[in-house]
Short mmCIF file of C-alpha atoms and ligand atoms in Angstrom, two decimals:
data_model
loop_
_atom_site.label_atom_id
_atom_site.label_comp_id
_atom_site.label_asym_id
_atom_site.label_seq_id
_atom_site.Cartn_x
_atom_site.Cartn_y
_atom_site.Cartn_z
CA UNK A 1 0.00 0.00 0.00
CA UNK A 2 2.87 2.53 0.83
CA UNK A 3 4.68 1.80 -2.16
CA UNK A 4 1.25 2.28 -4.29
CA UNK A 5 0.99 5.72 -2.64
CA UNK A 6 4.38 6.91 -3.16
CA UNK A 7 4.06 5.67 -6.75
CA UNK A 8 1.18 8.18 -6.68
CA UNK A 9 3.00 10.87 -5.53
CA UNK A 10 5.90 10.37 -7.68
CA UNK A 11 3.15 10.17 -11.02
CA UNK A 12 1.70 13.49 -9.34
CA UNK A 13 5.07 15.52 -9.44
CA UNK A 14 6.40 14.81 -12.85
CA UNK A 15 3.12 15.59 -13.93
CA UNK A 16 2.63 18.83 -11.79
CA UNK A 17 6.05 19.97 -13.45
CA UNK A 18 4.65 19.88 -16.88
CA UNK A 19 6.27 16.29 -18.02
CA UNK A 20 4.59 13.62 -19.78
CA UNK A 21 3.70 10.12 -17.51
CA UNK A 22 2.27 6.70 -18.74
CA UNK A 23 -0.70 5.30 -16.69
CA UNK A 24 -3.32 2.56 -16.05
CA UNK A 25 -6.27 2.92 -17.42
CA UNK A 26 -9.29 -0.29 -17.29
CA UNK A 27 -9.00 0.18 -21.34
CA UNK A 28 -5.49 0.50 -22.62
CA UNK A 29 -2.15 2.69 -20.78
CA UNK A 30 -2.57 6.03 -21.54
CA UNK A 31 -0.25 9.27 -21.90
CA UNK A 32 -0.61 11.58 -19.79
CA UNK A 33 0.02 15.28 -18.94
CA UNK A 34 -1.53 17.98 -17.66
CA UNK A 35 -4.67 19.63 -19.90
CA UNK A 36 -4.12 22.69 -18.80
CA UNK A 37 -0.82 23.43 -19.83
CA UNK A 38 -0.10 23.93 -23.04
CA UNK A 39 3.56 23.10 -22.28
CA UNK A 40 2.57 19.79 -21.01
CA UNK A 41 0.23 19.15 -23.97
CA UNK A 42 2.79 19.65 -26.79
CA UNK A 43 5.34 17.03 -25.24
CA UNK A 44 2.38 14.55 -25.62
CA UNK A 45 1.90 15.36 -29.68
CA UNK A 46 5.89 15.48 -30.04
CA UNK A 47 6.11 11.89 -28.12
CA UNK A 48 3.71 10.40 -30.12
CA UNK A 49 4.21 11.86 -33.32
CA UNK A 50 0.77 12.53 -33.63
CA UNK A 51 -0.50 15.51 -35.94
CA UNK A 52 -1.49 18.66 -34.17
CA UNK A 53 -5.01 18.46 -35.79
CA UNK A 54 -5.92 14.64 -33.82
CA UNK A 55 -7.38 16.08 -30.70
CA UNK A 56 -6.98 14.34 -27.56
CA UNK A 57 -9.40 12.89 -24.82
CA UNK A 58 -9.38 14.63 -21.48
CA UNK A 59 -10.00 12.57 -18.18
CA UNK A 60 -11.42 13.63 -15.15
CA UNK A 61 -12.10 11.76 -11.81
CA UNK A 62 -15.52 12.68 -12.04
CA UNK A 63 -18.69 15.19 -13.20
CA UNK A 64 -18.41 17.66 -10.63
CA UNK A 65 -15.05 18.81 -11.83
CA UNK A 66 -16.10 18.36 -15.68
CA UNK A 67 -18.23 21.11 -15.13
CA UNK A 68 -15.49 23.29 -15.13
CA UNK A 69 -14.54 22.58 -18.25
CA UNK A 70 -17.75 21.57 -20.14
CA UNK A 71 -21.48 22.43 -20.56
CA UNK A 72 -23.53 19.54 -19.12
CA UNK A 73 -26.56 17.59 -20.74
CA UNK A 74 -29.18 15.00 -20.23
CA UNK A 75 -28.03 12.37 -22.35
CA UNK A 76 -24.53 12.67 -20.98
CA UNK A 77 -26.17 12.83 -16.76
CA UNK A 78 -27.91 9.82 -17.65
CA UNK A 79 -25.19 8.00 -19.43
CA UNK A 80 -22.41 8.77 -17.03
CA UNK A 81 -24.61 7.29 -14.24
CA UNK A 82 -24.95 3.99 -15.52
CA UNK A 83 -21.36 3.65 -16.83
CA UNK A 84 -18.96 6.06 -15.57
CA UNK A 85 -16.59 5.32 -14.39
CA UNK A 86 -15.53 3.26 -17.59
CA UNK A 87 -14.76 2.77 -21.15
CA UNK A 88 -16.85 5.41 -22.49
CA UNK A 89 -15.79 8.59 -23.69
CA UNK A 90 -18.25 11.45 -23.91
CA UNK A 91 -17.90 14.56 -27.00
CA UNK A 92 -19.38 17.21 -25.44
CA UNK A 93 -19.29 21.30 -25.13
CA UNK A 94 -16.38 23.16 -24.12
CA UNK A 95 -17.14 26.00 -21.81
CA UNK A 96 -15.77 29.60 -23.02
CA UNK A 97 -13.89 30.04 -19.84
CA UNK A 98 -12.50 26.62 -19.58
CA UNK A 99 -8.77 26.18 -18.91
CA UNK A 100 -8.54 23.40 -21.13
CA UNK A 101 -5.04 23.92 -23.57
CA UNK A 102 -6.11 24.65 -27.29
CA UNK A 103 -4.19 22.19 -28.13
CA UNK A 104 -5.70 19.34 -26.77
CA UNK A 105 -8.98 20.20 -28.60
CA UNK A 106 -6.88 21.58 -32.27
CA UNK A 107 -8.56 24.91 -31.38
CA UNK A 108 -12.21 23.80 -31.41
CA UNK A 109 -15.51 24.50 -29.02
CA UNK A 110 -16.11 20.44 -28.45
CA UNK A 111 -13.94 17.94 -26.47
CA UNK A 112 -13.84 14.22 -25.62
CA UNK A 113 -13.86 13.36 -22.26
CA UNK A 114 -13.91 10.55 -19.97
CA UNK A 115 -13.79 8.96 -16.31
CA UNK A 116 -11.45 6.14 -16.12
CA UNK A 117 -12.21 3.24 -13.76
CA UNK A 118 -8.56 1.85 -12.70
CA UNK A 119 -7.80 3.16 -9.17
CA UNK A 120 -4.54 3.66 -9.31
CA UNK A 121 -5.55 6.63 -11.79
CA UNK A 122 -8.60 7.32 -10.03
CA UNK A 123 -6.43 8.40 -7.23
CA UNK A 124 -3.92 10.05 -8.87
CA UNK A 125 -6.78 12.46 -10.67
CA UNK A 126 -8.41 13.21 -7.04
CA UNK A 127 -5.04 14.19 -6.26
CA UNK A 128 -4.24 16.40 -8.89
CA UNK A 129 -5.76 20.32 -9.46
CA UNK A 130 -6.31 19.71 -13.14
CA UNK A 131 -7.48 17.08 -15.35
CA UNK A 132 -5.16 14.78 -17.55
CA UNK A 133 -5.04 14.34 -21.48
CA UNK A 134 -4.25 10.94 -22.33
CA UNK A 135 -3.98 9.25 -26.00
CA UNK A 136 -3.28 5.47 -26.03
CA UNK A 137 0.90 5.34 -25.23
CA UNK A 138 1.56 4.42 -28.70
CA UNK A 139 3.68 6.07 -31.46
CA UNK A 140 0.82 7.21 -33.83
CA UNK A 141 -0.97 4.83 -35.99
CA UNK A 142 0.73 1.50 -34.40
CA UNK A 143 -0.23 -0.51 -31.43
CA UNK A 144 -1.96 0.75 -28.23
CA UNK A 145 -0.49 -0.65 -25.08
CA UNK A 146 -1.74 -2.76 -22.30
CA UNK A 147 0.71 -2.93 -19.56
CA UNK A 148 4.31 -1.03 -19.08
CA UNK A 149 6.64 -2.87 -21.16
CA UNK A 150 4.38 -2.33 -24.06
CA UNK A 151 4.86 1.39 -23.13
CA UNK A 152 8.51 1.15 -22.93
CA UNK A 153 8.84 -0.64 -26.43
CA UNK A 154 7.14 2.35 -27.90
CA UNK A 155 8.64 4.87 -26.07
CA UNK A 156 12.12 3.64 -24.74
CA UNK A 157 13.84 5.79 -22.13
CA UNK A 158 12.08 8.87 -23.95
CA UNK A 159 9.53 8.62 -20.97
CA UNK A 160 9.75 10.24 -17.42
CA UNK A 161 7.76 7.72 -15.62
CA UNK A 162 5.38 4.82 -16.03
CA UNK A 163 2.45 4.42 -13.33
CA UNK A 164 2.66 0.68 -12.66
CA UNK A 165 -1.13 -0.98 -12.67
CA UNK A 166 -0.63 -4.36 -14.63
CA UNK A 167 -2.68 -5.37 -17.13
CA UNK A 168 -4.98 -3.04 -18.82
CA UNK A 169 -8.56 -5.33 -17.89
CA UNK A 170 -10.35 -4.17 -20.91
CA UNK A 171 -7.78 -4.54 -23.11
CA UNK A 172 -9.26 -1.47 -26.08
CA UNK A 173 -9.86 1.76 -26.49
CA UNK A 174 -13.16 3.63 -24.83
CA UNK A 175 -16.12 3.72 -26.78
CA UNK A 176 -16.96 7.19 -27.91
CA UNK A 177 -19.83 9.10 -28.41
CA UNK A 178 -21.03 12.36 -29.87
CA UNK A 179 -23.33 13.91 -27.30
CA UNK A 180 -23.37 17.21 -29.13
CA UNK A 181 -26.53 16.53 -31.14
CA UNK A 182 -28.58 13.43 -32.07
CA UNK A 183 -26.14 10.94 -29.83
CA UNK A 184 -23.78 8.88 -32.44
CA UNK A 185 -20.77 6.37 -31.91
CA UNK A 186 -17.90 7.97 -33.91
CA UNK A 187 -15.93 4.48 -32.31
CA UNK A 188 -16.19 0.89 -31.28
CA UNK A 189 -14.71 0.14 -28.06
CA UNK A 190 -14.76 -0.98 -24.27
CA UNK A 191 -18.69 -0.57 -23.89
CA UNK A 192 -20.72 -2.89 -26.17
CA UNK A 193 -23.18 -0.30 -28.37
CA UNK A 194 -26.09 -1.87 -27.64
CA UNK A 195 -25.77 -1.66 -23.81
CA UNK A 196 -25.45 2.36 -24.54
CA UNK A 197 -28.54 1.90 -27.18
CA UNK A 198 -30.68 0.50 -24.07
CA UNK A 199 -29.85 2.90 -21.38
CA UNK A 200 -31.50 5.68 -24.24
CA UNK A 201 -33.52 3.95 -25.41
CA UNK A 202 -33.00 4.47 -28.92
CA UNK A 203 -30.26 3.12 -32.09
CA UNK A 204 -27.20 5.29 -31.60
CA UNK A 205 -26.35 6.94 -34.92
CA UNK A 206 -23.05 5.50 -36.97
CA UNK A 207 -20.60 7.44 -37.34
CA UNK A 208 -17.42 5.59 -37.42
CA UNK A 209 -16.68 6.08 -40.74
CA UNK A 210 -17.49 9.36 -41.05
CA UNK A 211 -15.91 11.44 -43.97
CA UNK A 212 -15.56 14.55 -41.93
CA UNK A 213 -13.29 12.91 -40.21
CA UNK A 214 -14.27 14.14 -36.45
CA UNK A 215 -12.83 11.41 -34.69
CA UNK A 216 -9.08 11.47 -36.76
CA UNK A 217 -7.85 8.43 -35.00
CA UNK A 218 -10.56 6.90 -37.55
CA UNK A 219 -7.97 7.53 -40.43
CA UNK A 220 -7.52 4.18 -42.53
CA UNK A 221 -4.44 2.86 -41.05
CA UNK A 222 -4.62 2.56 -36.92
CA UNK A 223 -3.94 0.17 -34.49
CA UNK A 224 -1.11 -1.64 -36.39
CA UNK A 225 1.10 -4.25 -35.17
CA UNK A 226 3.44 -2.81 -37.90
CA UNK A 227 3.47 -6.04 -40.14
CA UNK A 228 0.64 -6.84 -43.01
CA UNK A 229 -2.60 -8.43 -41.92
CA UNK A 230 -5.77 -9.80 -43.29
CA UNK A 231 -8.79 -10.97 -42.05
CA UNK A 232 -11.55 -13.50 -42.58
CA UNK A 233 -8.89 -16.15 -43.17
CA UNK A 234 -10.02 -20.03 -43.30
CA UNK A 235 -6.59 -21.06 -44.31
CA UNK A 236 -3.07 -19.43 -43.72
CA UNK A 237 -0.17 -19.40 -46.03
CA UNK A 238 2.86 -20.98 -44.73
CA UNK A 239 5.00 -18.14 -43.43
CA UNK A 240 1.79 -16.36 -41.94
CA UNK A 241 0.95 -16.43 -38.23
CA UNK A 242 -2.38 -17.50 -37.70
CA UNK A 243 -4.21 -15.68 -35.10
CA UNK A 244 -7.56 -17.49 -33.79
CA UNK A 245 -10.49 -16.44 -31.67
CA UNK A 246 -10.56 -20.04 -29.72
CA UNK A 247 -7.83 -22.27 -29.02
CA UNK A 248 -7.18 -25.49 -30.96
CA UNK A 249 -5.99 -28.85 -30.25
CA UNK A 250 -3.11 -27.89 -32.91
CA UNK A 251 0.57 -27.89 -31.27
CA UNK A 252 1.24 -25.73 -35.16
CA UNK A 253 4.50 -23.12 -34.30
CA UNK A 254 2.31 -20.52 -36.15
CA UNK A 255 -0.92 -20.48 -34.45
CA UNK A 256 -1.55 -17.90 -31.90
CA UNK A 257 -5.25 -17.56 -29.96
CA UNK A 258 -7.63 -14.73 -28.10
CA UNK A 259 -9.75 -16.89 -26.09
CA UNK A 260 -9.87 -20.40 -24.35
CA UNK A 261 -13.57 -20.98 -25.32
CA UNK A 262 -13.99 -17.94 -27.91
CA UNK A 263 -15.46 -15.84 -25.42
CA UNK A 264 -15.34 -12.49 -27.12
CA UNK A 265 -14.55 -9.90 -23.97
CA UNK A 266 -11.42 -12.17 -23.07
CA UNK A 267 -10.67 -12.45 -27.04
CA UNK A 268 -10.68 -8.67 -26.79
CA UNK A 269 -8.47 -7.98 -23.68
CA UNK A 270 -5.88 -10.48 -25.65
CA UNK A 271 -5.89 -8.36 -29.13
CA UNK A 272 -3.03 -5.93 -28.75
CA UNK A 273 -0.71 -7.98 -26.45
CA UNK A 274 -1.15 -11.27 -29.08
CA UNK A 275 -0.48 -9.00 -32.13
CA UNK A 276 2.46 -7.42 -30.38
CA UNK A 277 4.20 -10.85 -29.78
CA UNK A 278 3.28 -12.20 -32.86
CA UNK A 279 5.45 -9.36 -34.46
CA UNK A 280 8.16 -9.63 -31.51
CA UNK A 281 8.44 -13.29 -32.32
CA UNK A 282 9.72 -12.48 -36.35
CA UNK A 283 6.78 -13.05 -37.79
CA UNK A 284 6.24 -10.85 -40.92
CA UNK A 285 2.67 -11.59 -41.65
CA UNK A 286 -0.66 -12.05 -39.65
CA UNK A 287 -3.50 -13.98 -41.11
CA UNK A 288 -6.81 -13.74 -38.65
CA UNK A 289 -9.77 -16.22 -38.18
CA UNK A 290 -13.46 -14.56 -38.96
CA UNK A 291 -14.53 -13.13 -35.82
CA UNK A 292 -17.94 -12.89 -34.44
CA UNK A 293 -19.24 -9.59 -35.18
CA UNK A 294 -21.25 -9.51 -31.84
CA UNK A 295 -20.55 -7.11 -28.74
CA UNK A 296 -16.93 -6.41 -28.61
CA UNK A 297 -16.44 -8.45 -31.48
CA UNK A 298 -17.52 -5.61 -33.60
CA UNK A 299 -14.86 -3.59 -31.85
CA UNK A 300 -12.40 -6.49 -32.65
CA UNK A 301 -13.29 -6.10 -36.27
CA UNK A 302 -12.77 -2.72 -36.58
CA UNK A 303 -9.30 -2.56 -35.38
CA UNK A 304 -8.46 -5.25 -37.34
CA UNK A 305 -10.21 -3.70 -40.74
CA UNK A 306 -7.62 -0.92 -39.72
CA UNK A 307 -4.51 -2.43 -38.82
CA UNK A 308 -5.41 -4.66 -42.72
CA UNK A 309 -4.60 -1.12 -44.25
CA UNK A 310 -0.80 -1.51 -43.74
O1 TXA B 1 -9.62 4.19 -23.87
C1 TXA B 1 -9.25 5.26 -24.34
O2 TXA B 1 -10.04 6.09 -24.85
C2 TXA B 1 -7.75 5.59 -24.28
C3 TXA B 1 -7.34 5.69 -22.81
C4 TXA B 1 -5.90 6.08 -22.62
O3 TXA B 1 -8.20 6.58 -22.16
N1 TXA B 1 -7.45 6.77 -25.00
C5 TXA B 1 -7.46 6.82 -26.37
O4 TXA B 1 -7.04 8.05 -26.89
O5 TXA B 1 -7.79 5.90 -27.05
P1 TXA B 1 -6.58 8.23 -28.41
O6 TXA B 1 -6.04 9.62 -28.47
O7 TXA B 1 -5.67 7.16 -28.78
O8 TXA B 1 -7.90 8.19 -29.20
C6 TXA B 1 -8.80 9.27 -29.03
C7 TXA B 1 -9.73 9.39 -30.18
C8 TXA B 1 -9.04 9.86 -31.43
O9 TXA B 1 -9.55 9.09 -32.51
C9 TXA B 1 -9.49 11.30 -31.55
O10 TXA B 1 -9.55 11.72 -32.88
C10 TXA B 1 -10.86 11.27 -30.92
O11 TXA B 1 -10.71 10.37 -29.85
N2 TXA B 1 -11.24 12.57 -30.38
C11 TXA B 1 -10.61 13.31 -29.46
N3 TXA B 1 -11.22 14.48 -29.25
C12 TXA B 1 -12.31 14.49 -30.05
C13 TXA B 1 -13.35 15.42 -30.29
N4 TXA B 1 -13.41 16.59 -29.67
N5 TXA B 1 -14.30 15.09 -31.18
C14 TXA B 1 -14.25 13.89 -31.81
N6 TXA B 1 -13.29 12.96 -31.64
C15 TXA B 1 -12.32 13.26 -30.77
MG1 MG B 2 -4.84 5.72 -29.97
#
């Protein structure tokens, strides 16, 4: 416990001084800084190499502080009750006075937020007297990571400090949603759509492949494990690694799975870390299995349609 808090504290002050930490989060590691500072901000778009114009989600440790920053609504009161904390990021409002840095938003009036569940970062944002901006702690378009030495393959020494909180349990990205108008899911993720469709009681809108391009992590090529993939595959070429949604009797060198028993939430929490050590054992192609496009499966597919564009 006192080595968890001093952890904490250490997080806290490289943050408070404007540098850039990794942390926990339930979906994937995220990196932070402070979203105030504009300082802080840039280090995050220089680390990653990620263009200036790829806005970045803000996280807060819950409402009551949002409102400092953004303009409240129904759909988002009613939403965050049932599943915040958790994988669900919110696009809402941006209040004229808000501190938030310009750059985290690329200079606009909205702003994706969201309320992480993992409590080691739960207490390091009640600590803190600003909220955090956190992309996935990935170089742009490749991999996100789910536990620190993912973090440190991306980033090498290049990062201050890395918030130690195992396993990401989720395993992808938040779901997001546009809350600014009629609400729409701009992307798959954590929180299967349909839970999100009940709770309003009405079909979200799609918008994950929208051409105005609001949600720019949606560009073609995302989530790659830096290698060429395809999907949908029955039967794999020799020199391909075959990645599977259940495991098989087969003892085959090449054959990698998600899930014991194809159950689809562990399949998903399994995605990034498989790909990465299919690529980290030589491997220089990736064949996949047809996955069920069901719950997180659809979020499954979507990365995967992505990380096919390499
Ligand atoms: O689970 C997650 O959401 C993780 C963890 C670390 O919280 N974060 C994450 O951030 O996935 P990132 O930057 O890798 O993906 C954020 C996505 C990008 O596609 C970005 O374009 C979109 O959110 N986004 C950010 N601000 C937006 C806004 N104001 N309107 C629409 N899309 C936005
Ligand atoms: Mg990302």
């Amino acid at each position: 416990m006192k080595s968890i808090q001093s952890n904490i504290k250490k997080a806290k002050k490289y943050l408070d001084n404007n540098h850039c930490v990794a942390v926990p989060t339930e979906t994937v590691y995220g990196l932070a800084a402070n979203a105030y500072s504009n300082s802080a901000v840039k280090k995050i778009f220089a680390l990653k190499k990620r263009p200036l114009n790829n806005p970045l989600i803000v996280h807060y440790y819950d409402i009551q502080r949002l409102k400092e920053d953004c303009d409240i609504n129904d759909n988002l009161v009613k939403l965050y009750k049932k599943f915040s904390p958790g994988p669900i990021t919110y696009v809402l409002k941006l209040k004229n006075n808000s501190k938030i840095s310009k750059f985290v938003t690329n200079n606009k009036k909205s702003i994706a937020v969201r309320f992480p569940k993992h409590k080691l970062l739960r207490n390091l944002l009640k600590n803190l007297d600003y909220p955090v901006a956190a992309p996935s702690a990935n170089i742009s378009s490749r991999l996100s990571s789910v536990k620190p030495s993912d973090v440190k393959e991306e980033f090498g020494s290049k990062i201050k400090y890395i918030l130690n909180g195992g396993k990401s349990k989720i395993g992808v990205e938040s779901t997001i949603l546009n809350l600014l108008e009629k609400p729409s899911l701009l992307r798959y993720g954590g929180l299967d759509k349909k839970k999100i469709e009940n709770v309003l009681k009405k079909k979200l809108l799609i918008k994950t492949n929208s051409k105005k391009k609001l949600s720019p992590g949606l560009f073609p090529l995302h989530y790659s494990p830096g290698i060429p993939l395809r999907v949908n595959v029955a039967k794999p070429k020799k020199d391909e690694a075959y990645l599977l949604i259940k495991k098989r009797k087969s003892k085959l060198k090449n054959y990698y799975y998600l899930s014991k028993m194809k159950n689809i939430d562990e399949a998903a929490k399994n995605l990034y870390s498989t790909l990465r050590k299919i690529k980290n054992d030589g491997f220089k192609k990736i064949a996949v299995e047809k996955i069920p496009n069901k719950g997180l499966g659809k979020t499954i597919n979507d990365r995967l349609k992505r990380a096919s564009k390499y």
